[in-house]
XYZ file of C-alpha atoms in Angstrom:
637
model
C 15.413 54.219 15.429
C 16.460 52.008 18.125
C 14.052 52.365 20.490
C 11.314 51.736 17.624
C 13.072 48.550 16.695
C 12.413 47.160 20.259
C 8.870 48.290 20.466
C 8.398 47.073 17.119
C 9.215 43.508 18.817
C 6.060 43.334 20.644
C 4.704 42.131 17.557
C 6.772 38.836 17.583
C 6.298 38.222 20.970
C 2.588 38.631 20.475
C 2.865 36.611 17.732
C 1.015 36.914 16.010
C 0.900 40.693 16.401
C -0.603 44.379 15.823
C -2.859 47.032 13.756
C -3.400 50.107 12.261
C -7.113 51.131 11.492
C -8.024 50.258 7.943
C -8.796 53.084 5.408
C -11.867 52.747 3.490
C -11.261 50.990 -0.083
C -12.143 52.293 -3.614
C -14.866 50.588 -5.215
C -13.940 49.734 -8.672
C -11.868 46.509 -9.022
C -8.427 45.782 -7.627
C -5.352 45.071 -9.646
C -3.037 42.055 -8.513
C 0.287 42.984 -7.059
C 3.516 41.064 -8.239
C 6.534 40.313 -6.264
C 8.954 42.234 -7.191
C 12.635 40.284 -6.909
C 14.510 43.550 -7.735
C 16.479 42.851 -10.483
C 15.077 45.460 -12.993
C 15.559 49.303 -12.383
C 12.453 51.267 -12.529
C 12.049 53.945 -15.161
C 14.239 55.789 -18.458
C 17.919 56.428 -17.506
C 19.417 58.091 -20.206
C 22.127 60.834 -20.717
C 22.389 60.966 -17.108
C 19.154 61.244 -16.154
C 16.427 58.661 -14.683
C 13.038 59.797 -15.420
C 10.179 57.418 -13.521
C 6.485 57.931 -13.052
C 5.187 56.000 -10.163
C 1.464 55.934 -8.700
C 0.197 55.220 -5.592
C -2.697 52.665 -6.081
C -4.928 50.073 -3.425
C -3.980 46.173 -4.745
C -4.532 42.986 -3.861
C -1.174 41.118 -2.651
C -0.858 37.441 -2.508
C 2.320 36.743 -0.804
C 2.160 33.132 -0.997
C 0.812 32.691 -4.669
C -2.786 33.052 -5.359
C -4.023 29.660 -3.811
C -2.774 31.480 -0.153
C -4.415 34.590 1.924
C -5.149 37.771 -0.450
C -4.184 41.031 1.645
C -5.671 44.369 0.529
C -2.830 46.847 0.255
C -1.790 50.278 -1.368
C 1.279 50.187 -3.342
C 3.354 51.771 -5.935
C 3.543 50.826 -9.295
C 5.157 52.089 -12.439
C 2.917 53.889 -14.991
C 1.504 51.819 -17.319
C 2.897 48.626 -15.193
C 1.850 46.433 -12.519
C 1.806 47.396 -8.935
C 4.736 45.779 -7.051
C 5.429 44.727 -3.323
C 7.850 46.167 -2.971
C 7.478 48.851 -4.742
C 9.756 49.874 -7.795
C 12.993 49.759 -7.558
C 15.174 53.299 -8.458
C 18.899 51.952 -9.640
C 21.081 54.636 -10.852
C 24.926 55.480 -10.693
C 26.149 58.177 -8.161
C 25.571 61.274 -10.330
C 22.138 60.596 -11.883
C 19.666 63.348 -12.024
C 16.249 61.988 -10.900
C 12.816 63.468 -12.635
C 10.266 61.244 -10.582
C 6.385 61.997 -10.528
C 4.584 60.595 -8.219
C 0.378 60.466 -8.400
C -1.580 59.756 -5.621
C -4.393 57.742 -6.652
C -5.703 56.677 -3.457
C -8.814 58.748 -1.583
C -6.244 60.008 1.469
C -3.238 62.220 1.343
C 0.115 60.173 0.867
C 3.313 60.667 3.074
C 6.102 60.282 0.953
C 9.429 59.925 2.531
C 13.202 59.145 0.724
C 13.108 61.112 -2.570
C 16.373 63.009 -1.875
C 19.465 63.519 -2.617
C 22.022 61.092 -0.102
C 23.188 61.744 2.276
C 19.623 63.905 3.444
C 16.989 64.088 5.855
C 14.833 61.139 5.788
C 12.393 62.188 7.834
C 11.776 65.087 5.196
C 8.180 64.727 3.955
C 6.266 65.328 0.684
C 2.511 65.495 1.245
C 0.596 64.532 -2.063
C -3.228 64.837 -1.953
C -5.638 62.315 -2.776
C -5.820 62.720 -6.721
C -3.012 64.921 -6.848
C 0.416 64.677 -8.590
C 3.653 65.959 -7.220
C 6.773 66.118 -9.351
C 10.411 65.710 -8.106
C 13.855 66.556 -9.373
C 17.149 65.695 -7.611
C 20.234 64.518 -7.917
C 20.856 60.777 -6.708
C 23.979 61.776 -4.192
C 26.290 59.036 -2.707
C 26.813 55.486 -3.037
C 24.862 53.252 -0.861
C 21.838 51.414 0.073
C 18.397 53.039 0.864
C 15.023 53.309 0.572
C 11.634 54.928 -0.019
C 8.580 54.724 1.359
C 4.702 56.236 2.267
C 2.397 56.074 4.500
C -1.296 57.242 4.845
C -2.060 56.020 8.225
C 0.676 56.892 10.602
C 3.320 60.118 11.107
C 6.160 57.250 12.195
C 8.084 54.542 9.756
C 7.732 52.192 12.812
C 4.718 52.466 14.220
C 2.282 49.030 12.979
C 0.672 49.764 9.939
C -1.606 47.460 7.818
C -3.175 48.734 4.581
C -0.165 50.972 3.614
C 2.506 48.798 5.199
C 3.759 47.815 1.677
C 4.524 51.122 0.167
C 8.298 50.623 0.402
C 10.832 50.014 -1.964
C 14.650 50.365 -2.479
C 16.681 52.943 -3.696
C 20.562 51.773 -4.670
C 23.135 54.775 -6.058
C 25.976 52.712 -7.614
C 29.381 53.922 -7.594
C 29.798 56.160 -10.750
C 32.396 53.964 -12.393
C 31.616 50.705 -14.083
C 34.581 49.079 -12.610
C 33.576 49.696 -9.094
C 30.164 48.183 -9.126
C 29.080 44.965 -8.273
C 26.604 41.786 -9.367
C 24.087 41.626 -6.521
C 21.135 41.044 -5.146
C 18.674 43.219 -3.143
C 16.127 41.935 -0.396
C 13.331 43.960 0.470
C 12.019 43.310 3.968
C 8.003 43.927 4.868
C 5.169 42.501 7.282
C 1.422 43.012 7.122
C -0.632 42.993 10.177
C -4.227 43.224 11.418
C -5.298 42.877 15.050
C -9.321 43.384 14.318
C -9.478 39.584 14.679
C -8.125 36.560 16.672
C -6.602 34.649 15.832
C -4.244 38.457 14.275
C -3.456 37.676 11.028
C 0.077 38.641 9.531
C 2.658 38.274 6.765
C 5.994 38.827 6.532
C 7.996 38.797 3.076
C 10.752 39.325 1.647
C 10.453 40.461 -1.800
C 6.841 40.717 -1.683
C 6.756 37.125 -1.580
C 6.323 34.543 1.992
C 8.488 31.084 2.320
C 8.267 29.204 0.796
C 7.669 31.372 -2.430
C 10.176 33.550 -1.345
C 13.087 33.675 -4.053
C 15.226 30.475 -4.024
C 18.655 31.243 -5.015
C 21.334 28.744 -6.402
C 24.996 30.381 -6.032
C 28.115 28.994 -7.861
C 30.760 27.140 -5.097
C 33.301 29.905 -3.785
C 32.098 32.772 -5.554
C 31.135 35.455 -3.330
C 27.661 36.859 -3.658
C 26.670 40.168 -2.270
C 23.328 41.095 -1.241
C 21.761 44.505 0.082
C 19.024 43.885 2.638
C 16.403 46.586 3.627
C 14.307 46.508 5.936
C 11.467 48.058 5.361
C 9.053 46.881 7.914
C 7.756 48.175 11.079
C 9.467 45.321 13.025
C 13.449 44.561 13.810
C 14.696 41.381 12.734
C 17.923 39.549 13.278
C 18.477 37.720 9.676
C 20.802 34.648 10.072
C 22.703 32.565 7.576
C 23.743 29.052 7.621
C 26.403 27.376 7.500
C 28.800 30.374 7.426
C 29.786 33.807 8.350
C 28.952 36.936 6.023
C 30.813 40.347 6.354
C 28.888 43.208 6.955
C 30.023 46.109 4.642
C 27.863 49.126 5.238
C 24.923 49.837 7.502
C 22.595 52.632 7.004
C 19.068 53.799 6.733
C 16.309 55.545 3.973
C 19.115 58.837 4.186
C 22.278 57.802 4.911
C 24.918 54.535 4.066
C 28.148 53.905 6.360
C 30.452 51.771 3.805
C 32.993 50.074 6.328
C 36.612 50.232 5.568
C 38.563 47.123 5.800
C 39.392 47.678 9.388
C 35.727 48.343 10.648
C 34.055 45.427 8.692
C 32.849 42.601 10.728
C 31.946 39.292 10.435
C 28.842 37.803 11.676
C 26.071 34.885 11.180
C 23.483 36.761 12.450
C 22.741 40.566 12.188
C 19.994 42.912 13.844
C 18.071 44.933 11.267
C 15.748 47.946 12.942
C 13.139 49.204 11.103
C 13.908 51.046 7.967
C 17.755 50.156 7.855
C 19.434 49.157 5.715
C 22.665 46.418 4.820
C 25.565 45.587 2.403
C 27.208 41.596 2.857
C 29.266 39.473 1.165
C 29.722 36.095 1.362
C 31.352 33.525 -0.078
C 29.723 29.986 -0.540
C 32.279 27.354 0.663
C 30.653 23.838 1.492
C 27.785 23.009 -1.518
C 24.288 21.488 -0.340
C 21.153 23.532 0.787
C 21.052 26.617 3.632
C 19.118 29.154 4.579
C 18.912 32.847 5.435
C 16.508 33.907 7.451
C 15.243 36.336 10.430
C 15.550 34.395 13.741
C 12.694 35.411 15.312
C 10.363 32.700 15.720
C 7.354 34.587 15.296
C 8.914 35.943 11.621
C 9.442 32.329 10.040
C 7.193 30.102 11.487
C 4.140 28.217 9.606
C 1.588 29.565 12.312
C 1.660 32.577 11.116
C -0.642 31.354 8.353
C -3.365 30.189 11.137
C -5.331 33.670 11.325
C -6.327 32.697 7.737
C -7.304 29.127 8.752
C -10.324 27.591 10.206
C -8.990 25.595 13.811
C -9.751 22.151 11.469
C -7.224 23.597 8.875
C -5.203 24.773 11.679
C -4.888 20.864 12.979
C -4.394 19.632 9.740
C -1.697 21.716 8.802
C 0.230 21.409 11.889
C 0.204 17.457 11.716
C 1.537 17.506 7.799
C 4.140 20.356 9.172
C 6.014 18.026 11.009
C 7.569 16.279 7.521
C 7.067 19.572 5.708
C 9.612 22.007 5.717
C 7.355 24.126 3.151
C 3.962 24.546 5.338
C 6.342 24.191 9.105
C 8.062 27.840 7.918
C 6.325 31.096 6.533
C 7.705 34.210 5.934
C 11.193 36.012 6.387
C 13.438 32.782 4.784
C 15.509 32.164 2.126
C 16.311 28.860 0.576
C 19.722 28.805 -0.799
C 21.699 25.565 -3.228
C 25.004 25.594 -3.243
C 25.834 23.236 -6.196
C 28.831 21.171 -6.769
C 31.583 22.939 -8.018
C 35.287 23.052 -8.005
C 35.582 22.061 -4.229
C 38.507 20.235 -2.209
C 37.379 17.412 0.560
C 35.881 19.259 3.319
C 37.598 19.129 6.634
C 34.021 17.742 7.741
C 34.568 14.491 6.121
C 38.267 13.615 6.718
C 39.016 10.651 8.270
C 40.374 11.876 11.622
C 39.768 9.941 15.149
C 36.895 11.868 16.265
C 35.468 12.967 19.664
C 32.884 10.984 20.676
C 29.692 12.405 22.724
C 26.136 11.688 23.364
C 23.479 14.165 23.429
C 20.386 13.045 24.820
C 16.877 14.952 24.649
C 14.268 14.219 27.023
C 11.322 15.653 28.685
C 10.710 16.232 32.318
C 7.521 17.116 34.737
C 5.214 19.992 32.901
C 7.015 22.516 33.911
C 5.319 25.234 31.468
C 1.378 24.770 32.449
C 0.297 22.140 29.750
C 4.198 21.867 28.599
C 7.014 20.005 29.958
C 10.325 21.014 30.628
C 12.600 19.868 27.686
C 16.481 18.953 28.617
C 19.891 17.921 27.223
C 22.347 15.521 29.039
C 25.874 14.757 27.685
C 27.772 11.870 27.988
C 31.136 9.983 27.394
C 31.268 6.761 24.835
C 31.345 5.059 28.230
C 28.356 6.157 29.785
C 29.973 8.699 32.228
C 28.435 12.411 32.293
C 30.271 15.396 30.657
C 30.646 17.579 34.162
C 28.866 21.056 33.374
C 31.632 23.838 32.684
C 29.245 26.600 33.345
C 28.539 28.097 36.862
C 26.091 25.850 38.869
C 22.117 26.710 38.190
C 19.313 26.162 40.913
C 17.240 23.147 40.016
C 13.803 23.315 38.489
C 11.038 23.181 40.120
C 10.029 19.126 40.110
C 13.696 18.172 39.252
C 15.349 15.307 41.546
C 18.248 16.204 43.371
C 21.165 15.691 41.182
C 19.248 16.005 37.973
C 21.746 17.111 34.853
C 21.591 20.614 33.917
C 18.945 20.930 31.581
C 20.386 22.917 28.855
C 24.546 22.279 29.776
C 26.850 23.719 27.368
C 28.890 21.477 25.040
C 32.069 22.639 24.700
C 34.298 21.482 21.839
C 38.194 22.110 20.405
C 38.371 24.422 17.061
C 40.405 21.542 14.757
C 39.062 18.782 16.705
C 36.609 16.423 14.432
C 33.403 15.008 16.698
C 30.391 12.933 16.411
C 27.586 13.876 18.396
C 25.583 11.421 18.603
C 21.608 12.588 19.403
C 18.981 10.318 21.384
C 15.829 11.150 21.244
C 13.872 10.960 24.245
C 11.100 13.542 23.093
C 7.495 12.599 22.149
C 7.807 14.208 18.503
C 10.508 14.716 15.688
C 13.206 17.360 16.200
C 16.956 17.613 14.839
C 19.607 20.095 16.416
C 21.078 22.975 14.266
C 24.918 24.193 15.249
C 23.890 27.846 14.814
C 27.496 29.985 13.750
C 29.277 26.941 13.200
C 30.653 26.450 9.615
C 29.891 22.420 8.599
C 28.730 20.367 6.215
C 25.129 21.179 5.163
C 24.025 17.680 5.669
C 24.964 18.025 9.369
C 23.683 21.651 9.619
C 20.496 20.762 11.390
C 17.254 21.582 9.244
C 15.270 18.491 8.242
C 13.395 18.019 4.925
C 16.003 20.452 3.807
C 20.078 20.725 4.802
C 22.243 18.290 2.434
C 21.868 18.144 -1.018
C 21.157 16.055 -4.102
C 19.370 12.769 -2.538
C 20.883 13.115 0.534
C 18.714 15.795 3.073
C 19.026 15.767 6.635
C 15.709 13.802 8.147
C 13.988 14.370 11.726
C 15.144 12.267 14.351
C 11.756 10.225 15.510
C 11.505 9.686 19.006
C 13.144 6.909 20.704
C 15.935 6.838 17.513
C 19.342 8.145 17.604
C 21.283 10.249 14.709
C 24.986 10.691 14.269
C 26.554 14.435 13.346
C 29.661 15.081 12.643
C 31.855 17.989 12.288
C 35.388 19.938 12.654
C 34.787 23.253 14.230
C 36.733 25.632 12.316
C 37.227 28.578 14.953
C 37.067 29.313 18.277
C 34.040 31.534 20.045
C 30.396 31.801 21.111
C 27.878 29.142 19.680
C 24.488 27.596 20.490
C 23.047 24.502 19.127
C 18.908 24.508 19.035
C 16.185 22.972 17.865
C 14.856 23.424 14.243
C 11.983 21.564 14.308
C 8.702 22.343 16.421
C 10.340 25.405 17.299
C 7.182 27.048 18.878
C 7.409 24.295 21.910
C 10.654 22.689 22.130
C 12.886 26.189 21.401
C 10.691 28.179 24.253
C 10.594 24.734 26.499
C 14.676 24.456 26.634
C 15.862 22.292 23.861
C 18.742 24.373 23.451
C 22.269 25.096 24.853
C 25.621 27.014 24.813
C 28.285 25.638 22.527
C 31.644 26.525 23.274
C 34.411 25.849 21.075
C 37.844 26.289 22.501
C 41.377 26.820 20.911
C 43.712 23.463 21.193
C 45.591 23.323 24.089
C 43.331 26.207 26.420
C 40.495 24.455 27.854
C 37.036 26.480 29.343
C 38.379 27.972 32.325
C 35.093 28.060 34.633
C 36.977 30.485 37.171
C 37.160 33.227 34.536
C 33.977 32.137 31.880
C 30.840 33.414 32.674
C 27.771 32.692 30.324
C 25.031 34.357 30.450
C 21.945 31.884 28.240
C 18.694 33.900 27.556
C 16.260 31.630 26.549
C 12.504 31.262 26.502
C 10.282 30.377 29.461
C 7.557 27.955 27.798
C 5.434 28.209 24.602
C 2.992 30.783 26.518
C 5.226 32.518 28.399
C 6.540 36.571 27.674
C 9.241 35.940 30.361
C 12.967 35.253 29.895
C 14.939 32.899 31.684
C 18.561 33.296 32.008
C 20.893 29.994 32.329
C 17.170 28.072 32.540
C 16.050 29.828 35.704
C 13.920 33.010 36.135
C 15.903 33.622 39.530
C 19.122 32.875 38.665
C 21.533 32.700 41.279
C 24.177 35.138 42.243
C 27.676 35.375 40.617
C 30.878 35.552 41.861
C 33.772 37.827 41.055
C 37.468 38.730 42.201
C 38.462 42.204 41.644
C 40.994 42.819 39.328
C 40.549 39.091 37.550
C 39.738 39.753 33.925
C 35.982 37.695 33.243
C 34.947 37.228 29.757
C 31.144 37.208 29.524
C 29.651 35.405 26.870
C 26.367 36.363 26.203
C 23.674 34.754 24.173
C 19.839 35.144 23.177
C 18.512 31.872 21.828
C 14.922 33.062 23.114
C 11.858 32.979 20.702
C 11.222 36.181 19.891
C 12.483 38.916 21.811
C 15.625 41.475 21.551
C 17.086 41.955 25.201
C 19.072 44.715 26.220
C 21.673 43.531 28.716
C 23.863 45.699 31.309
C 26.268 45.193 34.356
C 25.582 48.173 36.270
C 26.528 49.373 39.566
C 24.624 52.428 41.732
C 26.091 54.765 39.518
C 25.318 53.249 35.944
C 26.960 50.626 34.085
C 30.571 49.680 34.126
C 32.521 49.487 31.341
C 33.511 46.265 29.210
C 35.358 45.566 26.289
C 33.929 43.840 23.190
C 36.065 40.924 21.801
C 34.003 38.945 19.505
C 30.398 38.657 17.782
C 28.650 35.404 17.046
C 32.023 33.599 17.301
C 33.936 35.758 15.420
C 36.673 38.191 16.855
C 35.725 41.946 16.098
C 38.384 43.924 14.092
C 40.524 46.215 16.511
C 38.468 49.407 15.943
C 35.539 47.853 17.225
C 37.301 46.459 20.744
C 37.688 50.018 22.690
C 36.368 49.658 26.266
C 32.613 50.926 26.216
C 29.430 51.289 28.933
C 28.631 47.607 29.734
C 25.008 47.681 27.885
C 24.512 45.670 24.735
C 21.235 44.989 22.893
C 21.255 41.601 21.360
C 18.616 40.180 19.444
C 17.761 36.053 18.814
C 20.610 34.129 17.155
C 22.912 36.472 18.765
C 26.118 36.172 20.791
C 28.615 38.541 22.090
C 31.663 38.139 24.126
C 32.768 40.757 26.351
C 35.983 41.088 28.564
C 35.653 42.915 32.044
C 37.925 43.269 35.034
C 36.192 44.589 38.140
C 38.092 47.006 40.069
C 37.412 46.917 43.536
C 35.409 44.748 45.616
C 31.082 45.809 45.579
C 27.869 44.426 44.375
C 26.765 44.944 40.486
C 23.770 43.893 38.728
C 23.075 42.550 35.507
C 19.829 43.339 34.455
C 18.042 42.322 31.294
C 15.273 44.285 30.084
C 13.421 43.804 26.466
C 13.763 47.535 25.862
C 14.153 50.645 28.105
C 12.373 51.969 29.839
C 10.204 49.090 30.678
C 11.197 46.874 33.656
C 13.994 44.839 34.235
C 12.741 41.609 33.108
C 14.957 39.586 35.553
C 18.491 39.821 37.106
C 21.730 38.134 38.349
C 23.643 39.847 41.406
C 27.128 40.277 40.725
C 29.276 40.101 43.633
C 32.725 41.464 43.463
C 35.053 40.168 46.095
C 38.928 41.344 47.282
C-alpha cells in the first residue's frame, strides 16, 4: 500500500495528472449521479439483518453542480434509487448479517472488492459478468472503518483509473451496543483523471462533490465532532485542519481497522492517507470563526485543476477573478468549516499582554525559476535591526548579493508568549501567511476571503501594504508559516519558512537543532530543495551529542521519504513529536532513521551519533527511484 501511495503522487506533481483507457459507453441515456454526504445507510436492516440491492450502472457526475464539467462514470446505486458518488453507504452494528446483491449492468465484467466479513482479505475478489447478478451473504465482523469498491479497468486499487474511478463507497460496523456508538460524520475521498488531452483534466471530491460544493459543516463551540475519512482514490493525500490539532483514533484499510488505545493515539494537524485507507478523528472545536480541512497537496485543492475544462480565455479570466475569490482560487479535496459563537471564555489570542514585536517582510528577488523570481522573507526588530538566522548557514542563491538575508529564515517564537507579526508586502500580487499547526484565532489563521467570522474575514495583503497578526502560541514544536494565496507560484518560489516555537526559558540551541526545510524549486520545477538550496551544504556533528532533527515538507506536491544512512543502511533515531505535538510514549522507541513525510508535515527526531564517520541524508520521493538530493553528515570526535 505504501509504495502505491507514492507512485500514486506522480499525479500531483504532474498536476494535473494520469489515465486509464476509457471503456466504450452504453447508448441509451445516462442517469445523473448525486453526491452522496453519507448520512443515510443503504438498504433494510431489520431483525439483525441488512438486506441491500446495489447495481453497477455508467452515470453522468457533476462534481461541481451542473453549471461545472460533466464526467462520464460507472457507479453504484441502490435499486430503484439514484446512482451515488460515492457509492452507497452499508451502516450496520457489529453483528449484522449482510444479504447484498449486486448486478452488473455495465457491458464489462466488474471487480468487486470489500464484501466480507472484518477483519478479511481485501484483496479477495468477486468477478460479476456484464449482465450478471451475484448474491452475497456475510456477517458484518468488527468495529471499524472500511470500504468497498470495483473496478473494470485495472487488477490494482491504486493504479489511475478514470471511468470506474468512482465505484467506491464506505462500509462502517458500529459497535454492537447503542451506548458505545457515536454521532459522526464520514468523508469519502475520490479523483477522476484523463490524460487523452492537454491540458489532463481531473477532479478530486470529497463526497462526490468538488470545493466549493463540497459539504460545509457548522459545528457547535467545544463539542467534539468525529469524522471517519476514506480514502478511496488512487492518490495519497495528507488532509490538514486548521486552527487545531485532531486525534487520530484508528487507521486501517477496505479489510482491517486498528482502534488506538489511549496510549497509542496521537495528535496531529496533518495526516497522510494512502490509497484505500482509511481514518477515525476527533476533534474538538475551541476558537469559533471559519477553517478548513483539506488535503495539502497543491495539486488536490487548487482552482487550476478546473483549466482542462476551460478554453485558455476562460483560463485568464478565471485566474484574474481568483485572486479575491476564495470559491474559483480552490477546487477539490476542502472542507469549509463555521465554528459559531457559543459558550466561549476570552481567547488567550486577544488578551491584553505586552506582545513581541516582529516584522516579516516579503519580497522578490532576480528570476531565479526561468520566468519566476525567487520569493524571500526577512525578519526584523521594532527597531529596524535583523532577527540573526537560528538555523545552520545556507549557500546563497544564485544572483543574491553577498550578505543577502536568508530567504526563507525560520521565525522562532516562545509557547505563552503573545506576538504581532507584522507582514510587508513587497510582492507584485496579493498573498497572506497561514501559521500551519499553530492553534489561533481564525481571523489571524491566514486564508483570505475566508478565516474570521461574522463581518470580520481575513483580507489579502495588496502589495506595498502591511497587515498586523497576532497570536499566543499555545505549545512548543515544529511549525511552518506559508503562503495561502497564489499558492501555485509563491508556495513553489519560497514564500515559506520554519516556525519554531520554544518553551519559556530554553531558547533554539543552534549547536544541537538541525532543520531540515523541503520545499519546492519554482512553479515548473519536479525538484526539491532542502533549506532553499538544491546543494545544500554539509552538516556538522559531534559524536555522542544528542541532535534533534526537525524535519518538514512544505513542498507543493510531493511525499519525500527521508533517511540518515551510513554504508551499512540507516542509523537509528528516535521519534519525539509530530506536527508539533509530542508522540505518546509507545510511539518514541528508537527506530531505522527513514521517515516518509508528506506536505504539511513535520516530524522531530532525536539522534546521538556514536562515533566519529560520514552519513548521508538522502531524500528521495519514493524508493527505488533516485535520491532526489542530499546533505553530507559529518560526524566528528
Amino acid at each position: 500500500m505504501m509504495a502505491g501511495a507514492r507512485r500514486s503522487l506522480c499525479v500531483a506533481a504532474a498536476v494535473l495528472f494520469a489515465a486509464a483507457p476509457v471503456h466504450a459507453q452504453t447508448s441509451s441515456p445516462l442517469p445523473d449521479a448525486s453526491h452522496n454526504d453519507n448520512t443515510r445507510p443503504a438498504g433494510t436492516l431489520r431483525d439483525g439483518t441488512l438486506t441491500l440491492r446495489l447495481e453497477a450502472v455508467t452515470a453522468r457526475w457533476y462534481p461541481e453542480g451542473p453549471a461545472g464539467a460533466m464526467r462520464t462514470v460507472q457507479v453504484f446505486a441502490e435499486e430503484g434509487r439514484a446512482p451515488q458518488v460515492p457509492g452507497p453507504l452499508v451502516r450496520v452494528p457489529e453483528g449484522t448479517e449482510i444479504r447484498v446483491s449486486v448486478r452488473n449492468r455495465l457491458d464489462t465484467p466488474l471487480l468487486l472488492r470489500g464484501m466480507i466479513t472484518r477483519p478479511g482479505d481485501a484483496t479477495a475478489v468477486t468477478e460479476i459478468a456484464a449482465g450478471a447478478v451475484r448474491e452475497l451473504r456475510f456477517k458484518a465482523g468488527e468495529p471499524g472503518t472500511y470500504l468497498y469498491w470495483a473496478t473494470t479497468t485495472s487488477p490494482s486499487y491504486t493504479l489511475r483509473r478514470m471511468i470506474d474511478s468512482q465505484l467506491s463507497a464506505g462500509f462502517i460496523v458500529d459497535p454492537a451496543s447503542a451506548d458505545e456508538r457515536i454521532d459522526d460524520r464520514v468523508l469519502i475521498i475520490t479523483e477522476w483523471l484523463d490524460l487523452s488531452v492537454r491540458p489532463v483534466k481531473f477532479t478530486a471530491a470529497i463526497n462526490g462533490a468538488s470545493w466549493p460544493l463540497t459539504n460545509r459543516l457548522t459545528l457547535p463551540y467545544g463539542q467534539p465532532a468525529h469524522w471517519r475519512v476514506i480514502n478511496a482514490s488512487f492518490g495519497a493525500h495528507p488532509m490538514h485542519l486548521h486552527g487545531t490539532f485532531y486525534t487520530v483514533e484508528s487507521r486501517g484499510d477496505a479489510g482491517r481497522d486498528t482502534i488506538y488505545g489511549a496510549d497509542k493515539r496521537r495528535m496531529v494537524a496533518t495526516e497522510l492517507m494512502e490509497p484505500g485507507t482509511t481514518m477515525a478523528m476527533r476533534w474538538v472545536p475551541d476558537r469559533v470563526g471559519n477553517w478548513l480541512f483539506h488535503c495539502h497537496i497543491l495539486a488536490h485543492v487548487s482552482g487550476d485543476m478546473r483549466h482542462g475544462d476551460m478554453t485558455p480565455a476562460e483560463r485568464q479570466d478565471t485566474a484574474h477573478h481568483a485572486e479575491h475569490d476564495i470559491e474559483k482560487a480552490m477546487a477539490g479535496l476542502v472542507i469549509g468549516i463555521t465554528v459559531p459563537p457559543g459558550d466561549e471564555t476570552a481567547a488567550p489570542d486577544l488578551e491584553p499582554h505586552v506582545r513581541r514585536r516582529l516584522t516579516l517582510t516579503m519580497g522578490e528577488s532576480a528570476k531565479r525559476y526561468g520566468h519566476a523570481p525567487q520569493l524571500q522573507v526577512s525578519i526584523a526588530n521594532p527597531d529596524g535591526s535583523h532577527v540573526p538566522n537560528v538555523a545552520p548557514p545556507m549557500p546563497l542563491p544564485a544572483g543574491a548579493a553577498v550578505g543577502d538575508p536568508n530567504p526563507s529564515p525560520t521565525l522562532v517564537l516562545t509557547r505563552g508568549e503573545p506576538v504581532t507579526l507584522t507582514l510587508v508586502s513587497g510582492l507584485n500580487k496579493d498573498t497572506q501567511i497561514h501559521w500551519h499547526g499553530i492553534e489561533l484565532e481564525s481571523f489571524n489563521d491566514g486564508v483570505p476571503g475566508w478565516s474570521g467570522h461574522l463581518r470580520q474575514i481575513t483580507p489579502p495583503i495588496k502589495p506595498g501594504t502591511s497587515y498586523d497578526v497576532r497570536f499566543t502560541p499555545p505549545r512548543a514544536g515544529t511549525f511552518i508559516y506559508h503562503t495561502h494565496a497564489h499558492d501555485r507560484e509563491q508556495l513553489s518560489s519560497g514564500l515559506y519558512g520554519a516556525l519554531i516555537v520554544t518553551e519559556p526559558g530554553r531558547p533554539f540551541d543552534r549547536d544541537v537543532e538541525r532543520v531540515v526545510l523541503l520545499g519546492g524549486a519554482g512553479p515548473d520545477s519536479q525538484a526539491i530543495e532542502v533549506n532553499r538550496h538544491t546543494n545544500p551544504i554539509p552538516m556538522d556533528l559531534k559524536a555522542g551529542v544528542t541532535y534533534r532533527f526537525r524535519l518538514i515538507n512544505i513542498t507543493p506536491n510531493f511525499t519525500a521519504i527521508v533517511s540518515l544512512r551510513g554504508d551499512a543502511g540507516p542509523v537509528r533515531w528516535r521519534p519525539i513529536a509530530k506536527d508539533g505535538a509530542d508522540l505518546p510514549p509507545s510511539q518514541t522507541a528508537a527506530k531505522p532513521a527513514q521517515q516518509t513525510i508528506s506536505v504539511g508535515e513535520t516530524y522531530d527526531f532525536e539522534y546521538t551519533p556514536a562515533e566519529p564517520g560520514e552519513l548521508r541524508l538522502e531524500i528521495r520521493k519514493r524508493v527505488p527511484e533516485p535520491i532526489l538530493t542530499s546533505i553530507i553528515v559529518r560526524v566528528a570526535k
